[in-house]
Amino acid sequence: MSKTETAAPKVESSARQKLETYRVYVITWNVGSRFPDNISLRQLLGLQGEASGDAAQELPDIYAIGLQEVNAQPQHQVLGLFKEDPWTHKAKQLLRGYNYVAVKTEQMQGLLLTMFVRRPHVEHLKDIEAEFTRTGFGGIWGNKGAVSVRFTLYGCGLVFVVAHLAAHDHQLDERIEDYKQILESHHYHVKRYREIYDHDYVFWFGDLNFRLEGNDSATEVRDALGDDTKHEELLQRDQLYQVRERTQKAFQVLHERLPAFPPTFKFKEGTSEYDMKRRPAWTDRIMYAVQPLNRQPGMQLAIEQCSYKSHPAYNISDHKPVTSDFTIKLYPNYRAPGITFSPVSVWKIGDENTVEYRKHAEFEEGPNDWIAIYGIDYASLADYVAYEYVNQAESPTSSDSNHERDYFEMPAPTPHRSHHHHRNRQRLRRQQEANEELVRLDFADDVDLRHGEQYVLIYFRSTGLRGVTSIAHISGPFVAEKRSGSPHRTEYHVD
């Protein structure tokens, strides 16, 4: 990963390839085991306008919400197997009105990362995968470490890493070791993007816990913050700046606009007043990197950190949240091989229904591919109504048996969900046509859809390897209707 940022050159649009600008909005917040019951997330998410109109056009294409110290008590982890984390749920309920879909979440103890993407981009998400690394207490408890989500969008690989590193002023060496351990332990199962820094775009953020070098007292640091000249001096003694720019012992390939906001730790809960038991510090950070030549040599990728700020109005924990707004370049004309659904005129409730699609010759069918039915206004890829496996295979066993939770996994619906799937191979028919294969898959008559409501089909390509999942196609909308009255069947008795 080159540390040299390169501005995107002007390129001519072509039918095959071109660059366009997309926006990424990153949030990090140590929530101190608090719940979001009585707070609004609108300001934090930058939602100042209405869900439609000009304001909606300026919204991000991707949200990455990384939280630390989410309440991870055993009873809440058990509940998490059956429902979303309260923070994810609250963000989803707000963002659904702005046409966002929750596409992936990853949680390890108190670390939580949730990714939202604007609905038009969902169909172009490929090779979605999550990873985690425990570092605290030798990795046994997992109270420190990192979780990440990576995916490919419009031909470019993006990875989002949220971390919580070792605390306290004197633990600088431990923080550096945490960073190295995360790099060494994070491995993905996608060709070309095996490691964090293999990606075209890297976003690394979280409560990184870097403090200030020197022996200032908490009062001296607080007082210095009132003087702009001393603010710059303090940043020069920031440990993250030191290890990234000077010693280059950690994060040296990442960029960061130096914070122009006050230190985000440590505050008295419920206030914006520093708790003088700790020296104020910029513990909560957002960094980024780009490999400008990772795709088309003559069409360089680029990233710009457009904003970087804290949000002092949020005071439920001893940290202030930090957000950063980025622009990145992607290739909107890039199309990966996939499948194409035939239009569904109407879904007859109570009948068997056949889904038909054409599989392109270059498309490699995965061993655990499945087709799911969603309500047309679905707000999460976890909100499927019913599904069928393309190959009518048994539900695959997770290859990650010690994973923290499975309630939000897309690859192969989880066994405890009550949705329908059947395994009679006669329900699948294939027919070769020129360079395509026509496939017909029957859904059983007990699929529970609502009369008069609209739905869509989503084809998931699932390799079965650590949940690597791609979206191959999303159908057009169709309506579910109850059967009209059918004639009574006549029973014949043979003596």
Coordinates of C-alpha atoms in Angstrom, one line a residue:
M1 CA 0.0 0.0 0.0
S2 CA 1.6 3.2 -1.1
K3 CA 1.5 6.1 1.3
T4 CA 1.5 8.6 -1.5
E5 CA -1.9 9.9 -2.3
T6 CA -2.6 10.5 -6.0
A7 CA -5.3 12.8 -7.3
A8 CA -7.5 11.2 -9.9
P9 CA -6.7 12.3 -13.4
K10 CA -9.4 13.4 -15.7
V11 CA -10.4 10.5 -17.9
E12 CA -12.6 10.1 -20.9
S13 CA -15.8 8.2 -20.3
S14 CA -16.1 5.0 -22.3
A15 CA -18.7 2.3 -22.7
R16 CA -16.4 -0.2 -20.9
Q17 CA -14.7 1.7 -18.1
K18 CA -14.9 5.0 -16.4
L19 CA -14.3 6.6 -12.9
E20 CA -17.0 8.2 -10.8
T21 CA -17.0 9.6 -7.3
Y22 CA -18.8 7.9 -4.4
R23 CA -19.1 8.9 -0.7
V24 CA -18.1 6.9 2.3
Y25 CA -19.1 8.0 5.9
V26 CA -17.3 6.5 8.8
I27 CA -18.3 6.6 12.5
T28 CA -16.3 5.5 15.5
W29 CA -17.7 5.7 19.1
N30 CA -16.8 4.1 22.4
V31 CA -20.4 3.9 23.8
G32 CA -19.3 2.8 27.3
S33 CA -21.8 -0.1 27.5
R34 CA -24.7 2.3 27.1
F35 CA -27.8 1.8 25.0
P36 CA -29.2 4.2 22.4
D37 CA -32.7 4.4 24.0
N38 CA -33.0 8.1 24.6
I39 CA -30.8 9.7 21.9
S40 CA -31.2 10.7 18.3
L41 CA -28.6 9.4 15.8
R42 CA -29.5 12.0 13.1
Q43 CA -26.7 14.4 13.7
L44 CA -24.2 11.6 14.1
L45 CA -25.2 10.1 10.8
G46 CA -25.2 13.6 9.1
L47 CA -28.9 13.4 8.3
Q48 CA -29.8 17.1 8.3
G49 CA -32.2 17.1 5.4
E50 CA -35.3 15.2 4.3
A51 CA -35.2 11.7 3.0
S52 CA -36.0 13.0 -0.5
G53 CA -35.0 15.9 -2.6
D54 CA -31.6 17.6 -3.0
A55 CA -30.4 16.7 0.5
A56 CA -30.9 13.0 -0.2
Q57 CA -28.6 13.3 -3.3
E58 CA -25.7 14.4 -1.0
L59 CA -26.0 11.4 1.3
P60 CA -23.2 8.9 1.5
D61 CA -23.2 5.8 -0.7
I62 CA -21.7 3.7 2.2
Y63 CA -22.0 4.0 6.0
A64 CA -19.5 2.2 8.3
I65 CA -20.5 2.4 11.9
G66 CA -17.9 1.1 14.3
L67 CA -18.6 1.0 18.0
Q68 CA -16.6 -0.1 21.0
E69 CA -17.7 -1.2 24.5
V70 CA -21.1 -2.2 23.2
N71 CA -22.9 -3.9 26.1
A72 CA -21.7 -7.5 25.8
Q73 CA -23.0 -9.1 29.0
P74 CA -23.9 -12.8 28.5
Q75 CA -27.6 -12.2 28.6
H76 CA -27.4 -9.7 25.8
Q77 CA -25.2 -12.0 23.7
V78 CA -27.8 -14.7 24.0
L79 CA -30.5 -12.3 22.9
G80 CA -28.3 -11.2 20.1
L81 CA -28.7 -14.7 18.5
F82 CA -32.3 -13.9 17.8
K83 CA -32.4 -10.2 17.2
E84 CA -30.2 -7.3 16.2
D85 CA -28.0 -5.3 18.5
P86 CA -29.9 -2.2 19.7
W87 CA -27.4 0.1 18.1
T88 CA -27.7 -1.6 14.7
H89 CA -31.5 -1.7 15.0
K90 CA -31.8 2.0 15.8
A91 CA -29.5 3.0 12.9
K92 CA -31.4 0.7 10.5
Q93 CA -34.7 2.1 11.5
L94 CA -33.5 5.6 10.8
L95 CA -31.5 4.8 7.6
R96 CA -34.3 2.8 6.0
G97 CA -36.2 6.0 5.4
Y98 CA -33.2 7.2 3.3
N99 CA -33.1 4.0 1.2
Y100 CA -30.2 2.2 2.9
V101 CA -29.8 -1.5 3.5
A102 CA -27.8 -3.1 6.3
V103 CA -25.6 -5.5 4.3
K104 CA -23.3 -6.9 7.0
T105 CA -22.5 -6.7 10.7
E106 CA -19.7 -8.3 12.7
Q107 CA -19.4 -8.3 16.5
M108 CA -16.8 -9.6 18.9
Q109 CA -17.7 -9.0 22.5
G110 CA -18.0 -5.2 22.7
L111 CA -16.7 -4.4 19.2
L112 CA -19.4 -3.9 16.6
L113 CA -19.2 -3.0 13.0
T114 CA -22.2 -2.5 10.8
M115 CA -22.2 -1.6 7.1
F116 CA -25.0 0.2 5.3
V117 CA -25.2 0.7 1.5
R118 CA -27.6 2.7 -0.5
R119 CA -30.1 0.4 -2.2
P120 CA -29.0 0.9 -5.8
H121 CA -25.5 -0.4 -4.9
V122 CA -26.6 -3.6 -3.2
E123 CA -26.8 -5.6 -6.4
H124 CA -23.1 -4.8 -7.1
L125 CA -21.7 -6.1 -3.8
K126 CA -19.4 -9.1 -4.3
D127 CA -17.3 -11.3 -2.0
I128 CA -18.6 -9.9 1.3
E129 CA -16.7 -11.3 4.2
A130 CA -16.1 -10.6 7.9
E131 CA -13.1 -11.3 10.1
F132 CA -12.0 -10.7 13.7
T133 CA -8.9 -10.8 15.8
R134 CA -8.8 -11.0 19.6
T135 CA -5.9 -9.3 21.4
G136 CA -6.9 -8.6 25.0
F137 CA -5.6 -11.0 27.7
G138 CA -3.7 -13.0 25.1
G139 CA -6.8 -13.1 22.9
I140 CA -8.7 -15.3 25.3
W141 CA -11.5 -12.9 26.3
G142 CA -11.6 -10.7 23.2
N143 CA -12.2 -7.4 25.0
K144 CA -9.6 -5.8 22.7
G145 CA -8.8 -6.4 19.1
A146 CA -10.5 -5.7 15.8
V147 CA -13.4 -6.8 13.6
S148 CA -13.6 -6.0 9.9
V149 CA -15.9 -6.3 6.9
R150 CA -14.6 -6.4 3.3
F151 CA -16.4 -6.5 0.0
T152 CA -15.9 -5.7 -3.7
L153 CA -18.0 -2.9 -5.2
Y154 CA -17.9 -1.8 -8.8
G155 CA -14.6 -3.7 -9.3
C156 CA -12.7 -2.3 -6.3
G157 CA -11.9 -4.0 -3.0
L158 CA -12.8 -2.1 0.2
V159 CA -12.1 -3.1 3.7
F160 CA -13.3 -1.5 7.0
V161 CA -11.4 -2.3 10.2
V162 CA -12.7 -1.2 13.6
A163 CA -10.3 -1.7 16.5
H164 CA -10.0 -1.3 20.2
L165 CA -6.4 -1.3 21.3
A166 CA -4.7 -1.6 24.7
A167 CA -5.5 1.3 27.1
H168 CA -3.5 3.6 29.4
D169 CA -0.7 6.0 28.7
H170 CA 2.2 3.6 29.4
Q171 CA 0.9 0.8 27.1
L172 CA 2.2 2.2 23.8
D173 CA 4.2 -0.9 23.1
E174 CA 1.1 -3.1 23.7
R175 CA -0.8 -0.9 21.2
I176 CA 1.8 -1.4 18.6
E177 CA 1.8 -5.2 19.2
D178 CA -2.0 -5.2 18.9
Y179 CA -1.7 -3.6 15.5
K180 CA 0.8 -6.1 14.3
Q181 CA -1.2 -9.0 15.7
I182 CA -4.3 -7.8 13.8
L183 CA -2.4 -7.6 10.6
E184 CA -0.9 -11.1 11.1
S185 CA -4.2 -12.7 12.1
H186 CA -6.6 -11.0 9.6
H187 CA -6.9 -13.3 6.5
Y188 CA -9.6 -13.2 3.9
H189 CA -10.7 -16.0 1.5
V190 CA -11.0 -13.8 -1.6
K191 CA -8.4 -14.0 -4.4
R192 CA -6.4 -10.8 -4.7
Y193 CA -7.6 -9.5 -1.4
R194 CA -6.2 -11.9 1.2
E195 CA -4.8 -9.3 3.6
I196 CA -6.0 -5.9 4.9
Y197 CA -3.5 -3.9 2.8
D198 CA -4.2 -5.9 -0.4
H199 CA -7.4 -3.8 -0.8
D200 CA -7.8 -0.8 -3.1
Y201 CA -9.3 1.2 -0.2
V202 CA -8.6 0.7 3.5
F203 CA -10.5 2.4 6.4
W204 CA -9.1 1.7 9.9
F205 CA -10.8 3.4 12.8
G206 CA -11.8 2.9 16.4
D207 CA -10.8 3.6 20.0
L208 CA -7.1 3.2 19.3
N209 CA -6.2 4.5 22.8
F210 CA -3.1 6.4 21.8
R211 CA -2.3 9.1 24.4
L212 CA 0.1 12.1 24.6
E213 CA 3.9 11.8 25.1
G214 CA 5.3 13.8 28.0
N215 CA 4.6 14.4 31.7
D216 CA 1.9 17.1 31.5
S217 CA -0.8 16.9 34.1
A218 CA -4.4 16.5 33.1
T219 CA -5.0 20.2 34.1
E220 CA -2.1 21.4 32.0
V221 CA -3.3 19.5 28.9
R222 CA -6.8 20.9 29.4
D223 CA -5.6 24.4 29.8
A224 CA -3.3 24.1 26.7
L225 CA -6.3 23.2 24.6
G226 CA -7.6 26.8 24.9
D227 CA -4.5 28.1 23.0
D228 CA -4.5 27.3 19.3
T229 CA -0.7 27.4 19.1
K230 CA -0.4 24.8 21.9
H231 CA -3.1 22.7 20.3
E232 CA -0.7 22.0 17.4
E233 CA 2.1 21.3 19.8
L234 CA 0.0 18.7 21.6
L235 CA -0.8 17.0 18.3
Q236 CA 2.9 16.7 17.6
R237 CA 3.2 14.7 20.8
D238 CA 0.3 12.5 20.0
Q239 CA 1.5 8.8 20.1
L240 CA -0.4 7.8 17.0
Y241 CA 1.2 10.6 15.0
Q242 CA 4.6 9.6 16.4
V243 CA 4.3 5.9 15.5
R244 CA 2.7 6.6 12.1
E245 CA 4.9 9.5 10.9
R246 CA 8.2 9.4 12.8
T247 CA 9.1 6.0 14.1
Q248 CA 6.8 4.2 11.6
K249 CA 6.3 1.3 14.0
A250 CA 2.5 1.1 13.3
F251 CA -0.1 2.4 10.8
Q252 CA 2.7 3.9 8.7
V253 CA 0.9 3.2 5.4
L254 CA -2.2 4.9 6.5
H255 CA -3.2 8.6 6.2
E256 CA -5.0 10.9 8.6
R257 CA -5.9 14.5 8.6
L258 CA -4.7 15.7 12.0
P259 CA -7.6 16.3 14.3
A260 CA -8.8 19.9 14.4
F261 CA -11.2 19.0 17.2
P262 CA -10.5 18.7 20.9
P263 CA -9.5 15.4 22.5
T264 CA -12.4 13.0 22.6
F265 CA -11.4 11.3 25.9
K266 CA -12.0 11.3 28.9
F267 CA -15.3 13.1 29.8
K268 CA -17.5 12.9 32.8
E269 CA -20.5 10.9 31.6
G270 CA -23.5 13.1 30.8
T271 CA -21.4 16.2 30.3
S272 CA -18.8 17.8 28.0
E273 CA -16.5 18.4 30.9
Y274 CA -13.2 16.5 31.0
D275 CA -12.7 14.0 33.8
M276 CA -9.3 15.1 35.2
K277 CA -8.6 11.6 36.4
R278 CA -7.1 11.0 32.9
R279 CA -5.2 13.4 30.7
P280 CA -7.3 14.4 27.7
A281 CA -6.3 12.5 24.6
W282 CA -7.3 11.9 20.9
T283 CA -8.1 8.2 21.4
D284 CA -10.8 7.9 18.8
R285 CA -9.4 8.1 15.2
I286 CA -10.2 7.4 11.6
M287 CA -7.5 6.6 9.0
Y288 CA -7.5 5.6 5.4
A289 CA -5.3 4.4 2.5
V290 CA -5.6 3.8 -1.3
Q291 CA -3.7 1.9 -3.8
P292 CA -4.1 4.2 -6.8
L293 CA -2.7 1.8 -9.4
N294 CA -4.4 -1.3 -8.1
R295 CA -6.9 -1.5 -11.1
Q296 CA -6.4 0.5 -14.3
P297 CA -2.9 2.0 -14.7
G298 CA -4.2 4.9 -16.7
M299 CA -7.2 5.5 -14.5
Q300 CA -5.9 6.0 -11.0
L301 CA -8.1 5.4 -7.9
A302 CA -8.2 8.3 -5.4
I303 CA -9.6 9.2 -2.0
E304 CA -10.1 12.5 -0.2
Q305 CA -10.9 13.0 3.5
C306 CA -13.5 15.7 3.2
S307 CA -14.4 16.1 6.9
Y308 CA -13.1 14.9 10.2
K309 CA -14.8 16.0 13.4
S310 CA -16.1 15.1 16.8
H311 CA -19.7 15.4 18.1
P312 CA -19.5 16.9 21.6
A313 CA -23.3 16.9 22.0
Y314 CA -23.3 13.2 22.6
N315 CA -22.4 12.6 26.2
I316 CA -23.7 9.2 27.3
S317 CA -20.2 7.8 27.6
D318 CA -16.7 9.1 28.5
H319 CA -15.8 9.3 24.8
K320 CA -17.1 11.6 22.1
P321 CA -18.0 10.1 18.7
V322 CA -15.9 10.9 15.7
T323 CA -17.0 10.9 12.1
S324 CA -15.2 11.3 8.7
D325 CA -16.7 11.9 5.3
F326 CA -14.7 10.6 2.3
T327 CA -14.9 10.6 -1.5
I328 CA -13.5 7.7 -3.4
K329 CA -13.3 6.7 -7.1
L330 CA -14.9 3.5 -8.4
Y331 CA -15.7 2.0 -11.8
P332 CA -19.5 2.1 -12.2
N333 CA -19.5 0.3 -15.5
Y334 CA -17.7 -2.7 -14.0
R335 CA -20.0 -5.7 -14.2
A336 CA -19.2 -9.1 -12.8
P337 CA -20.7 -12.2 -14.4
G338 CA -24.0 -13.2 -12.8
I339 CA -27.5 -14.4 -13.4
T340 CA -30.7 -12.7 -14.7
F341 CA -34.1 -13.4 -13.3
S342 CA -37.0 -13.7 -15.7
P343 CA -39.9 -11.4 -14.7
V344 CA -42.3 -12.8 -12.1
S345 CA -45.8 -11.7 -13.1
V346 CA -47.5 -12.6 -9.8
W347 CA -46.7 -14.9 -6.9
K348 CA -49.7 -17.1 -6.1
I349 CA -50.0 -17.6 -2.4
G350 CA -50.8 -21.2 -1.5
D351 CA -49.4 -22.6 -4.8
E352 CA -46.0 -23.8 -5.8
N353 CA -44.3 -21.0 -7.7
T354 CA -41.4 -21.4 -10.2
V355 CA -38.5 -18.9 -10.3
E356 CA -36.7 -18.8 -13.6
Y357 CA -33.3 -17.3 -14.3
R358 CA -30.6 -17.4 -16.9
K359 CA -27.0 -18.3 -15.7
H360 CA -24.3 -16.6 -17.8
A361 CA -21.6 -18.8 -19.1
E362 CA -18.9 -17.0 -17.1
F363 CA -20.8 -17.2 -13.8
E364 CA -19.4 -19.8 -11.4
E365 CA -22.2 -21.3 -9.3
G366 CA -21.2 -21.8 -5.7
P367 CA -21.9 -25.0 -3.8
N368 CA -24.3 -23.3 -1.4
D369 CA -26.1 -20.7 -3.6
W370 CA -29.5 -19.7 -2.5
I371 CA -32.4 -17.5 -3.6
A372 CA -34.3 -15.5 -1.1
I373 CA -37.6 -13.6 -1.1
Y374 CA -37.6 -10.1 0.5
G375 CA -40.3 -7.5 1.0
I376 CA -39.7 -4.7 -1.5
D377 CA -38.8 -2.2 1.3
Y378 CA -36.3 -4.6 3.0
A379 CA -33.9 -2.7 5.3
S380 CA -31.4 -5.5 5.9
L381 CA -30.1 -8.5 4.0
A382 CA -31.0 -10.5 7.2
D383 CA -34.7 -9.7 6.6
Y384 CA -35.5 -12.5 4.1
V385 CA -39.0 -14.0 4.2
A386 CA -38.3 -17.4 2.6
Y387 CA -35.5 -19.1 0.6
E388 CA -34.6 -22.1 -1.5
Y389 CA -31.1 -23.6 -2.1
V390 CA -30.3 -23.6 -5.8
N391 CA -28.8 -27.1 -5.6
Q392 CA -31.2 -28.2 -2.9
A393 CA -28.2 -29.0 -0.7
E394 CA -28.4 -29.4 3.1
S395 CA -27.8 -26.2 5.1
P396 CA -24.0 -26.0 5.2
T397 CA -22.3 -26.3 8.6
S398 CA -20.5 -23.1 9.6
S399 CA -16.7 -23.4 9.2
D400 CA -16.3 -21.0 12.1
S401 CA -17.8 -22.9 15.1
N402 CA -16.4 -20.5 17.7
H403 CA -17.8 -17.4 16.1
E404 CA -19.5 -15.0 18.5
R405 CA -22.9 -15.0 16.9
D406 CA -24.7 -15.9 13.7
Y407 CA -27.9 -13.9 13.7
F408 CA -26.8 -11.6 10.9
E409 CA -25.0 -14.0 8.6
M410 CA -26.1 -14.0 4.9
P411 CA -24.3 -17.1 3.6
A412 CA -26.8 -19.8 4.0
P413 CA -29.7 -19.0 6.2
T414 CA -29.1 -20.0 9.8
P415 CA -30.9 -23.2 11.1
H416 CA -32.9 -21.5 13.8
R417 CA -34.7 -19.3 11.4
S418 CA -38.2 -20.6 10.5
H419 CA -38.1 -19.9 6.8
H420 CA -38.9 -22.6 4.3
H421 CA -36.4 -24.6 2.3
H422 CA -36.8 -28.0 0.6
R423 CA -34.4 -30.6 -0.7
N424 CA -36.2 -32.5 -3.4
R425 CA -33.9 -32.4 -6.5
Q426 CA -36.9 -32.7 -8.8
R427 CA -37.8 -29.1 -8.0
L428 CA -34.7 -27.9 -9.9
R429 CA -34.6 -28.1 -13.7
R430 CA -31.7 -27.0 -16.0
Q431 CA -31.7 -26.5 -19.7
Q432 CA -28.6 -25.5 -21.8
E433 CA -29.3 -22.7 -24.3
A434 CA -26.4 -21.4 -26.4
N435 CA -24.0 -19.7 -24.0
E436 CA -26.5 -19.6 -21.1
E437 CA -28.2 -22.1 -18.9
L438 CA -31.9 -21.7 -18.2
V439 CA -32.7 -22.7 -14.6
R440 CA -36.1 -23.2 -13.1
L441 CA -36.4 -23.6 -9.3
D442 CA -39.7 -24.3 -7.5
F443 CA -40.7 -22.7 -4.3
A444 CA -43.1 -24.7 -2.1
D445 CA -46.7 -23.8 -1.6
D446 CA -46.2 -22.9 2.1
V447 CA -44.2 -19.7 1.5
D448 CA -45.9 -17.2 3.7
L449 CA -46.3 -13.9 1.7
R450 CA -48.9 -11.2 2.3
H451 CA -51.7 -10.6 -0.2
G452 CA -51.3 -7.4 -2.2
E453 CA -47.7 -6.7 -1.0
Q454 CA -44.6 -6.5 -3.3
Y455 CA -41.5 -8.6 -3.1
V456 CA -38.2 -9.1 -4.8
L457 CA -35.8 -12.1 -5.3
I458 CA -32.1 -12.0 -4.5
Y459 CA -29.7 -14.6 -5.7
F460 CA -26.8 -15.1 -3.2
R461 CA -23.6 -16.9 -4.4
S462 CA -22.1 -18.5 -1.3
T463 CA -18.9 -20.4 -1.4
G464 CA -19.2 -21.8 2.2
L465 CA -15.8 -20.4 3.1
R466 CA -16.1 -18.3 6.2
G467 CA -19.3 -16.8 4.8
V468 CA -17.9 -15.3 1.6
T469 CA -21.0 -14.1 -0.2
S470 CA -21.8 -12.3 -3.4
I471 CA -25.1 -10.9 -4.7
A472 CA -25.5 -12.1 -8.3
H473 CA -28.8 -10.4 -9.2
I474 CA -32.0 -8.8 -7.7
S475 CA -35.2 -9.3 -9.6
G476 CA -37.8 -6.7 -10.4
P477 CA -40.7 -6.3 -8.0
F478 CA -43.7 -8.7 -8.1
V479 CA -47.0 -8.9 -6.2
A480 CA -48.2 -11.7 -4.0
E481 CA -51.9 -12.6 -4.5
K482 CA -54.2 -15.2 -2.8
R483 CA -55.6 -17.9 -5.0
S484 CA -59.1 -17.2 -6.3
G485 CA -61.7 -19.8 -5.4
S486 CA -60.7 -23.1 -6.8
P487 CA -63.2 -25.9 -7.7
H488 CA -63.9 -28.6 -5.2
R489 CA -62.0 -31.8 -5.9
T490 CA -64.2 -34.8 -6.6
E491 CA -63.2 -37.9 -4.6
Y492 CA -63.7 -41.3 -6.3
H493 CA -64.0 -44.4 -4.3
V494 CA -63.1 -47.8 -5.7
D495 CA -65.0 -50.8 -4.2

